[in-house]
Coordinates of C-alpha atoms in Angstrom, one line a residue:
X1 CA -14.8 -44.7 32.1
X2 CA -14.0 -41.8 29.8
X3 CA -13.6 -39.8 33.2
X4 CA -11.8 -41.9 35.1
X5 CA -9.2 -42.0 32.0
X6 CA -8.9 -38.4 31.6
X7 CA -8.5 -38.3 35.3
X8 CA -5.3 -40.7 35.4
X9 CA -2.1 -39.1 36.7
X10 CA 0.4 -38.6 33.8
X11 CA 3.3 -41.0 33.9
X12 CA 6.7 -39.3 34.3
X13 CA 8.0 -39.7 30.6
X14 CA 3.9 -37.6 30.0
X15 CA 5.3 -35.2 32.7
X16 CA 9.1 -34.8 31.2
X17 CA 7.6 -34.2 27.9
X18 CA 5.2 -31.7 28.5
X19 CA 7.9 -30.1 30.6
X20 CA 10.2 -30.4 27.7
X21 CA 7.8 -28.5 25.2
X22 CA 6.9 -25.8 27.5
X23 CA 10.7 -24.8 28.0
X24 CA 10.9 -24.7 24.2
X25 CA 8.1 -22.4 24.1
X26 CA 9.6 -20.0 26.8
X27 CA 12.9 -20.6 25.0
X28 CA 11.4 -19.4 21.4
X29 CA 9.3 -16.5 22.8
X30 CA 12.3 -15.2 24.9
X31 CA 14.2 -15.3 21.6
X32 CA 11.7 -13.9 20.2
X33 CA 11.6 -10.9 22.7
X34 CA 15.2 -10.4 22.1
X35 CA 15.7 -10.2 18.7
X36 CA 12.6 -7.7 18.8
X37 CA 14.8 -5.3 20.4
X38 CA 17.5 -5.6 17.3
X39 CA 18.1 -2.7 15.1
X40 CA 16.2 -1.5 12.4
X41 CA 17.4 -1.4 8.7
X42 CA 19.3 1.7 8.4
X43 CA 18.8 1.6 4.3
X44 CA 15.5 1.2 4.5
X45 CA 14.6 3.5 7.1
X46 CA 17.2 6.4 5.3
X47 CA 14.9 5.6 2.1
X48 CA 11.7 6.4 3.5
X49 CA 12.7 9.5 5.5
X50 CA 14.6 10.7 2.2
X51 CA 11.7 10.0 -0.1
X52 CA 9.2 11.6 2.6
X53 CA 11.5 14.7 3.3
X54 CA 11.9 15.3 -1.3
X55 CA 8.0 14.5 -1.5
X56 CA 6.9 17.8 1.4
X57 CA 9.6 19.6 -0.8
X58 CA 7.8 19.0 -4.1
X59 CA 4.5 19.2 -2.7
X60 CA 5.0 23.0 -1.0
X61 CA 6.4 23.9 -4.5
X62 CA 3.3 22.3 -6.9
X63 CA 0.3 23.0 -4.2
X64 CA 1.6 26.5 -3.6
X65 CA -0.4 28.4 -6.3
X66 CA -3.9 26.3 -5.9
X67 CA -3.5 27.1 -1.9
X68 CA -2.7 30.7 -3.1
X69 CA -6.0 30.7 -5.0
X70 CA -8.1 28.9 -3.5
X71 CA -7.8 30.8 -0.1
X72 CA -7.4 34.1 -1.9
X73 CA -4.0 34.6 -0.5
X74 CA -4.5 34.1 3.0
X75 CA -2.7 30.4 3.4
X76 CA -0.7 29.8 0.2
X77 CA 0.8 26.9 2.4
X78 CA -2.5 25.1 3.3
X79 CA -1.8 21.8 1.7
X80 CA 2.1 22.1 3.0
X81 CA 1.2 22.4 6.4
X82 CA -1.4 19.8 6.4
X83 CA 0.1 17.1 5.0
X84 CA 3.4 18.3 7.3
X85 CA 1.1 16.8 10.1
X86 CA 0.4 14.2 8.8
X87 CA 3.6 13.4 7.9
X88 CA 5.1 13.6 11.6
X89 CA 2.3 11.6 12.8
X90 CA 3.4 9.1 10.1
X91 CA 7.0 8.9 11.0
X92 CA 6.1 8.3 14.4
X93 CA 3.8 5.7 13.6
X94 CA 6.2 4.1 11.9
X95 CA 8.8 4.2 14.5
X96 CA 6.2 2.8 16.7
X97 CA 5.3 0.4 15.3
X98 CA 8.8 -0.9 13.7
X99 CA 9.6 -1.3 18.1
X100 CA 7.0 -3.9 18.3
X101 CA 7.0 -7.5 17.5
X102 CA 5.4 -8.4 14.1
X103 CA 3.9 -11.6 15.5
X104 CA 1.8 -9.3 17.2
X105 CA 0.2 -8.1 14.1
X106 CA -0.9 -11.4 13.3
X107 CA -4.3 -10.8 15.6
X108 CA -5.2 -7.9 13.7
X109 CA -5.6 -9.6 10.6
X110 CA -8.7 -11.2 10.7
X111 CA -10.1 -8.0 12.7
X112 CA -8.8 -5.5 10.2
X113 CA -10.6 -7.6 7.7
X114 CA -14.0 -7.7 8.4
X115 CA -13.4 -3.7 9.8
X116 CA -12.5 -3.0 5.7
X117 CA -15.8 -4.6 4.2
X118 CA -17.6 -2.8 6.6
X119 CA -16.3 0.5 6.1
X120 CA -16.2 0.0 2.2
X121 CA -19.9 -1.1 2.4
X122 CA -20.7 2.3 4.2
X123 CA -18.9 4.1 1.4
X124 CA -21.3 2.7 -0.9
X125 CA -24.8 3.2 0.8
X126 CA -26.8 6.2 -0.7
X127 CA -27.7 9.1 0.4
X128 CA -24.9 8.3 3.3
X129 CA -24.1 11.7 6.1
X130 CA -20.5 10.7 6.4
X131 CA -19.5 9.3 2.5
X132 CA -17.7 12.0 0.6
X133 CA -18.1 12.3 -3.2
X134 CA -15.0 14.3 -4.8
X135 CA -15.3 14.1 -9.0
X136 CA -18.4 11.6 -9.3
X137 CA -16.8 9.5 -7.0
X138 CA -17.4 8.2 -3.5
X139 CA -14.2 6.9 -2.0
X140 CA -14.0 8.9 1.5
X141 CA -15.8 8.7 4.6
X142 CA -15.5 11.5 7.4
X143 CA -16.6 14.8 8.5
X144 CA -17.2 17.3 5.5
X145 CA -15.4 20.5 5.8
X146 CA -13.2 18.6 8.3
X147 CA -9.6 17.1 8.0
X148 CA -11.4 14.0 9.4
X149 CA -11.7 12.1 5.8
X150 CA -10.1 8.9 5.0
X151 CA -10.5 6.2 2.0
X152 CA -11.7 2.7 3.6
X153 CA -9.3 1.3 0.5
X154 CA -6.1 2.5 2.2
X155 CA -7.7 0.3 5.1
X156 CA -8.2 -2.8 2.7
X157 CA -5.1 -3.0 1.8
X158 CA -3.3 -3.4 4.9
X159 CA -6.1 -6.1 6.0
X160 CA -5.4 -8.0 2.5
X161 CA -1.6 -7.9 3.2
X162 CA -1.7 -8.5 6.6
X163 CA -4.7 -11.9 6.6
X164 CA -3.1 -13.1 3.8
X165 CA 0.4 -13.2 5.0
X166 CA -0.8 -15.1 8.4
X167 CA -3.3 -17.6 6.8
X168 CA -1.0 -18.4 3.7
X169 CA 2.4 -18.4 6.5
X170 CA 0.3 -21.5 8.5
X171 CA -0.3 -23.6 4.9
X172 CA 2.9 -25.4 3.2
X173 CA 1.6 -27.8 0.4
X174 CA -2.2 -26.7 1.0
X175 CA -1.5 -23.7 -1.3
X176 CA -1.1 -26.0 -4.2
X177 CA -4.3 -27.2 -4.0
X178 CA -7.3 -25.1 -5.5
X179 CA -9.4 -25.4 -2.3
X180 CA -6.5 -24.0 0.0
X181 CA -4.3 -22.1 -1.7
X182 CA -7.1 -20.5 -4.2
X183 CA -11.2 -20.3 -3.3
X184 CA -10.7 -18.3 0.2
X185 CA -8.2 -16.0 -1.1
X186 CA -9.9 -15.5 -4.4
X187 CA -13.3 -14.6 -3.0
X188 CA -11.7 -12.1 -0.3
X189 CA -9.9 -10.1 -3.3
X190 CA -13.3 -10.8 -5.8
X191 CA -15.4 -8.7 -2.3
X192 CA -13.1 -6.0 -1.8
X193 CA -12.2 -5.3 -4.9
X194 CA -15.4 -5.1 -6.1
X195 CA -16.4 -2.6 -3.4
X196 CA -14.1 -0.8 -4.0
X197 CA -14.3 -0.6 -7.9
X198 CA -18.2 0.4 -7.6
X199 CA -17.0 3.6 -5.7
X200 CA -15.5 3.6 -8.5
X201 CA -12.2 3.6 -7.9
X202 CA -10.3 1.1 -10.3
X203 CA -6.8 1.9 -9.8
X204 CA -7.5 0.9 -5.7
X205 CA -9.3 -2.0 -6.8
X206 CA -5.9 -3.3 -8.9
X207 CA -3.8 -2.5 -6.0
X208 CA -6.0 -4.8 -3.8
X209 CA -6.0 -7.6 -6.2
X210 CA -2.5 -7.3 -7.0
X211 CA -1.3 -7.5 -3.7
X212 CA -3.3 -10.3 -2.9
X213 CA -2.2 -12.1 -6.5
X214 CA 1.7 -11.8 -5.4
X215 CA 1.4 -13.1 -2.0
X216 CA -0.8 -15.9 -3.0
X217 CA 2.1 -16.8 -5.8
X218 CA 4.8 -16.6 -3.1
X219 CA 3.1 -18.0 -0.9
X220 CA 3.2 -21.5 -3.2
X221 CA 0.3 -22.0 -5.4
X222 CA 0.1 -23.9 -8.8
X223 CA 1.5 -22.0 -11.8
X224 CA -1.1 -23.1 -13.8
X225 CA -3.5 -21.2 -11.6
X226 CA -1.4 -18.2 -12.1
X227 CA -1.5 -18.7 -16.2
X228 CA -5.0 -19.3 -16.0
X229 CA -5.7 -15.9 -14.0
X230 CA -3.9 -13.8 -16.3
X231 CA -5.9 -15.2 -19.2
X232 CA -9.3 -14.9 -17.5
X233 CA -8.0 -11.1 -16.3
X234 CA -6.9 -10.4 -20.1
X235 CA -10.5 -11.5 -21.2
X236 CA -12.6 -9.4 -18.8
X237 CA -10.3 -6.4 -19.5
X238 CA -10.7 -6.8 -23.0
X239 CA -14.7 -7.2 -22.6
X240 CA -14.4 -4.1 -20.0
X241 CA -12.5 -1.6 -22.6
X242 CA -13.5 -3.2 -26.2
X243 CA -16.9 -4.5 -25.6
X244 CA -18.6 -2.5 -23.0
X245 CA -16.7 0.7 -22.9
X246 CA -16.1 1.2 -19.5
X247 CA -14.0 4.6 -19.7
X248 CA -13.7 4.7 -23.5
X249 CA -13.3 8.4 -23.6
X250 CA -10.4 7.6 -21.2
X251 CA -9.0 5.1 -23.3
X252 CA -9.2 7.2 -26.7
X253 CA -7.7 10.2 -24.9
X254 CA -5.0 8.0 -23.9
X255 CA -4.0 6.9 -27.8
X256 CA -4.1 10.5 -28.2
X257 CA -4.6 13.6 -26.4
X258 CA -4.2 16.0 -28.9
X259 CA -7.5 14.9 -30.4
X260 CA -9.7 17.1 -28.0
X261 CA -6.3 18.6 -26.0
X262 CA -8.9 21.5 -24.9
X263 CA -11.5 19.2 -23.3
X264 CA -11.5 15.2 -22.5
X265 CA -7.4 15.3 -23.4
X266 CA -6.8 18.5 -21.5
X267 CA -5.4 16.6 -18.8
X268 CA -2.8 14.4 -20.0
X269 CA -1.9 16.8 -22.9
X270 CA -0.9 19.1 -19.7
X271 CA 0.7 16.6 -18.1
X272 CA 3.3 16.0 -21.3
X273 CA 3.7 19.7 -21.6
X274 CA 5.0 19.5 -18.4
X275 CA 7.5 17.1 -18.8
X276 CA 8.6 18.0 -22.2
X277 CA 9.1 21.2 -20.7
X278 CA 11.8 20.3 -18.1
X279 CA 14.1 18.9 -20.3
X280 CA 17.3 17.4 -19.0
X281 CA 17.7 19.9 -16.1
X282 CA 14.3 21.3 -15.7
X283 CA 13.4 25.1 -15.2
X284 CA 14.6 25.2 -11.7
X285 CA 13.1 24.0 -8.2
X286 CA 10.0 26.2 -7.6
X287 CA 9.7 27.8 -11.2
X288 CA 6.9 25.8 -12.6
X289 CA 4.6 27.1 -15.1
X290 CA 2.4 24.3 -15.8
X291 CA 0.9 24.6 -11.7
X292 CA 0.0 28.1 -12.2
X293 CA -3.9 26.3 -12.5
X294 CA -2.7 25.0 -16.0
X295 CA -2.5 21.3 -14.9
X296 CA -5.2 20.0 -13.0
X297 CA -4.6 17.5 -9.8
X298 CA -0.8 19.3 -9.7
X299 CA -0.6 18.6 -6.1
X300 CA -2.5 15.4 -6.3
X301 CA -1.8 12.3 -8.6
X302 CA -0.3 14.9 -11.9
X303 CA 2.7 15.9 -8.6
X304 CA 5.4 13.2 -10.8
X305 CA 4.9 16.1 -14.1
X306 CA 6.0 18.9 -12.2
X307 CA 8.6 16.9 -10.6
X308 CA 9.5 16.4 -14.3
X309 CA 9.1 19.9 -15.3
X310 CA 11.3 21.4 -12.0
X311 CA 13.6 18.9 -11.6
X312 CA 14.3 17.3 -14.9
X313 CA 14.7 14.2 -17.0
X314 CA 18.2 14.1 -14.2
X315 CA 15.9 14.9 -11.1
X316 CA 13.3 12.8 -11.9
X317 CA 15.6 9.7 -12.8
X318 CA 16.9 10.2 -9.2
X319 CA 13.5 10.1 -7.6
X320 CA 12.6 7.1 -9.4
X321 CA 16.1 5.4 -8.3
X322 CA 15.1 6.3 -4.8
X323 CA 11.5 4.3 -5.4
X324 CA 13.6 1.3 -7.1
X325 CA 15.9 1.3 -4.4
X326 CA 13.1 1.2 -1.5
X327 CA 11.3 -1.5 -2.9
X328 CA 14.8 -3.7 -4.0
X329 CA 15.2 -3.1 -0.3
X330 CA 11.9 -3.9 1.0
X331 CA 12.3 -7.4 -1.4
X332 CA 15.8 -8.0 0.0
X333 CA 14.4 -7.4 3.7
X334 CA 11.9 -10.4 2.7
X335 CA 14.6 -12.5 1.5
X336 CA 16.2 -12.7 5.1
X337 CA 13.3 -12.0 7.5
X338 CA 12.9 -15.1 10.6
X339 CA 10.0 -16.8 9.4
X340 CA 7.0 -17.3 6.5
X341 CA 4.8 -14.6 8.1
X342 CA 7.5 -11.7 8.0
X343 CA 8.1 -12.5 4.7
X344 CA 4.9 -12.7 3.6
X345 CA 4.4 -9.5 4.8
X346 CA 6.8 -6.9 3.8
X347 CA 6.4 -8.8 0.7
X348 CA 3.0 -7.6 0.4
X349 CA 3.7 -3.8 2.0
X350 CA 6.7 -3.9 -0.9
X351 CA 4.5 -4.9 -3.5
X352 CA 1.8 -1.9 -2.5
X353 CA 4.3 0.8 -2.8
X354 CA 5.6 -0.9 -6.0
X355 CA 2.7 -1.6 -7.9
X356 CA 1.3 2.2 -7.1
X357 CA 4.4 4.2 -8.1
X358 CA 4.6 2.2 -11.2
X359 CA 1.1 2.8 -12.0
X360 CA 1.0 6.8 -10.6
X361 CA 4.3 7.5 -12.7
X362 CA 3.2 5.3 -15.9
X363 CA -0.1 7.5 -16.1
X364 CA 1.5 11.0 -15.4
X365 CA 3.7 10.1 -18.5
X366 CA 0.6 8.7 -20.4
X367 CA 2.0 4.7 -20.8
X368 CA -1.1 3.7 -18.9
X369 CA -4.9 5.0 -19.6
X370 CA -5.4 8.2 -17.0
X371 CA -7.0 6.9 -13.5
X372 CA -7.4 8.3 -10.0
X373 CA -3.8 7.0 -8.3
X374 CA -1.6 8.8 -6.1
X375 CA 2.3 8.9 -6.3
X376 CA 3.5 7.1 -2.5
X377 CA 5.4 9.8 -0.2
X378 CA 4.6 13.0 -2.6
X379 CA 1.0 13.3 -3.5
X380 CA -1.1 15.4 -0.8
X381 CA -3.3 13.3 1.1
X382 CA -3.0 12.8 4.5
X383 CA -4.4 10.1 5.9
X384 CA -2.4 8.3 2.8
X385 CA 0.5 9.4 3.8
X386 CA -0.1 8.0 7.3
X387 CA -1.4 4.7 6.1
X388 CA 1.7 4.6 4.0
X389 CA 4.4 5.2 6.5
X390 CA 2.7 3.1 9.0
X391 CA 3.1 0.0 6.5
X392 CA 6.6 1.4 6.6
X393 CA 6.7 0.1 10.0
X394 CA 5.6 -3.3 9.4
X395 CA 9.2 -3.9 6.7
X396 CA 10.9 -1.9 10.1
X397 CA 9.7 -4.2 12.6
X398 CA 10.3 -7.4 10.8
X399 CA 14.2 -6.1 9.8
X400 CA 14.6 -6.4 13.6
X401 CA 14.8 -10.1 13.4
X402 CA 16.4 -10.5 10.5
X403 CA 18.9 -13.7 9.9
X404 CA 22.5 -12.8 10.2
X405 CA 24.1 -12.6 6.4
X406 CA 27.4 -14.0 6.2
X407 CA 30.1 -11.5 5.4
X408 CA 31.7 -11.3 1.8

């Protein structure tokens, strides 16, 4: 019987119907197609390549005398040229990828995912050919000696940003409840960033978990949730610095420097000397003292101090208008993307660059406890700088489908 029914003919209303919803679909993915090929955000786009352009700039000035030194005078622009690779290969990613339509992305997500845990379980296995340990800490996988190195927690964060947006964009009221709109999400950011923090690396572990924590909140859940979070985080941070002593020499040396400003201090004490020493105007673009091998990491996460130092209290106020201005942007493209999933999304890429300049800049200019984090655009890492442009193209691709804003 149960044959013979699914066997029945349709009945022409059935048939009209079905007709109906298909032209709808070819409707919606036709429009869909269309307003792909709209153009990009100019702003944005201007933003990116500006930032990208001042950060090579600043990095051939603060990596010159390390490259000098460190290839006894045979390549003094080693890390210029590198990361000037990388950099093309970024923008054209990023133009790539800012032609195609974001739906697209959405099959990546769950793929991307489980390709992160993966990869940042294969950082942690000992004894491992292809892991790289820089500074008592394992973070990179590659070739070593070869250019082929890349940290799997650039790679997280794009899969965190990207599932997230797509599984919270399909839930409405379900992400006020603490099954839907909390467990999954919670025990994703609880795996990843705890791979990632046993590298260690705790500064990629709050990037993760903040991400995660501000697409979860935009994407609808309960407020108390979000109070209760911030308490349990306070707790364990307080157990983590006060009670344990995870980093304690990092955290004294952070009240004060000057305490031991020739050993544990020696860093950040550098890194103030550096800024104090540009003043309002700085010394001049290229006429750095503190990279001449007196601040470690110049090129690196410390790049922000000799901005400081070259450029000045003026110069650096710019740079960090730039920054403000991307990621006012990169909210604003959010506020008028198509749908939930575009939102969602350069929401979460937004957030990223956010969260890490904040965090690069307040430890350069010791407001935050010294940890390994990288200024967006300007610090020399490659594959970074590729990751980061790329995401670049995700806030690209969505402004192509904008909604129209009404004039005045």
């Amino acid at each position: 019987m149960a044959a013979e029914r699914r066997r029945r003919p349709l009945t022409r209303e059935q048939a009209l119907r079905i007709q109906e919803r298909r032209a709808r679909q070819r409707e919606k993915e036709q429009e869909s197609r269309e307003l792909a090929r709209g153009p990009v955000d100019l702003p944005f786009l201007v933003l990116v390549v500006l930032l990208t352009v001042i950060g090579l700039i600043m990095l051939l000035s603060a990596s010159f005398p390390s490259a000098y030194y460190e290839t006894d005078g045979e390549n003094p622009l080693f890390y210029f040229t590198r990361q000037g690779v990388f950099a093309i290969m970024g923008m054209a990613a990023m133009l790539l990828i800012g032609k195609i339509n974001y739906q697209r992305f959405r099959a990546l997500a769950q793929p991307l995912l489980f390709l992160s845990v993966i990869l940042l379980i294969l950082v942690l296995i000992p004894h491992n050919p292809i892991a790289i340990t820089r500074n008592n800490a394992t973070r990179w996988l590659g070739i070593p000696g070869t250019s082929f190195q890349f940290q799997p927690s650039e790679v997280a964060k794009v899969a965190v940003v990207l599932y997230f947006s797509d599984n919270i964009s399909k839930k409405k009221d379900l992400m006020r409840t603490f099954r839907h709109g909390i467990l999954p999400y919670a025990i994703i950011l609880v795996v990843l960033a705890g791979l990632v923090g046993l590298e260690p690396h705790l500064s990629g572990a709050l990037l993760i978990m903040g991400a995660g924590a501000v697409l979860m909140l935009v994407g609808g859940i309960n407020w108390a949730w979000v109070g209760g979070a911030v308490g349990a985080a306070g707790i364990m941070m307080y157990l983590v610095l006060g009670v344990i002593g995870y980093n304690a020499s990092r955290i004294e040396m952070w009240h004060n420097p000057w305490a031991d400003a020739q050993g544990k201090g020696y860093q950040l004490s550098q890194s103030l000397i550096s800024i104090g020493s540009g003043g309002l105007l700085g010394v001049g673009l290229g006429r750095s003292r503190q990279k001449f091998l007196f601040l470690p990491e110049e090129h690196n996460d410390f790049i922000f101090a000799i901005v400081c130092e070259e450029l000045g209290l003026i110069g650096a106020a710019i740079i960090m208008l730039l920054f403000a201005a991307l990621i006012l942007r990169g909210y604003w493209i959010a506020l008028h993307a198509r749908d939930r999933f575009g939102s969602l999304m350069v929401v979460g890429v937004t957030t990223l660059i956010g969260l890490q300049t904040f965090l690069n800049i307040g430890v350069v200019t010791g407001l935050l406890p010294t940890t390994g984090i990288s200024l967006p655009f300007f610090s020399y890492g490659g594959t970074a700088l590729l990751m980061q442009l790329a995401e670049m193209g995700f806030v690209l691709s969505v402004s192509r489908q904008m909604k129209p804003t009404k004039a005045g």
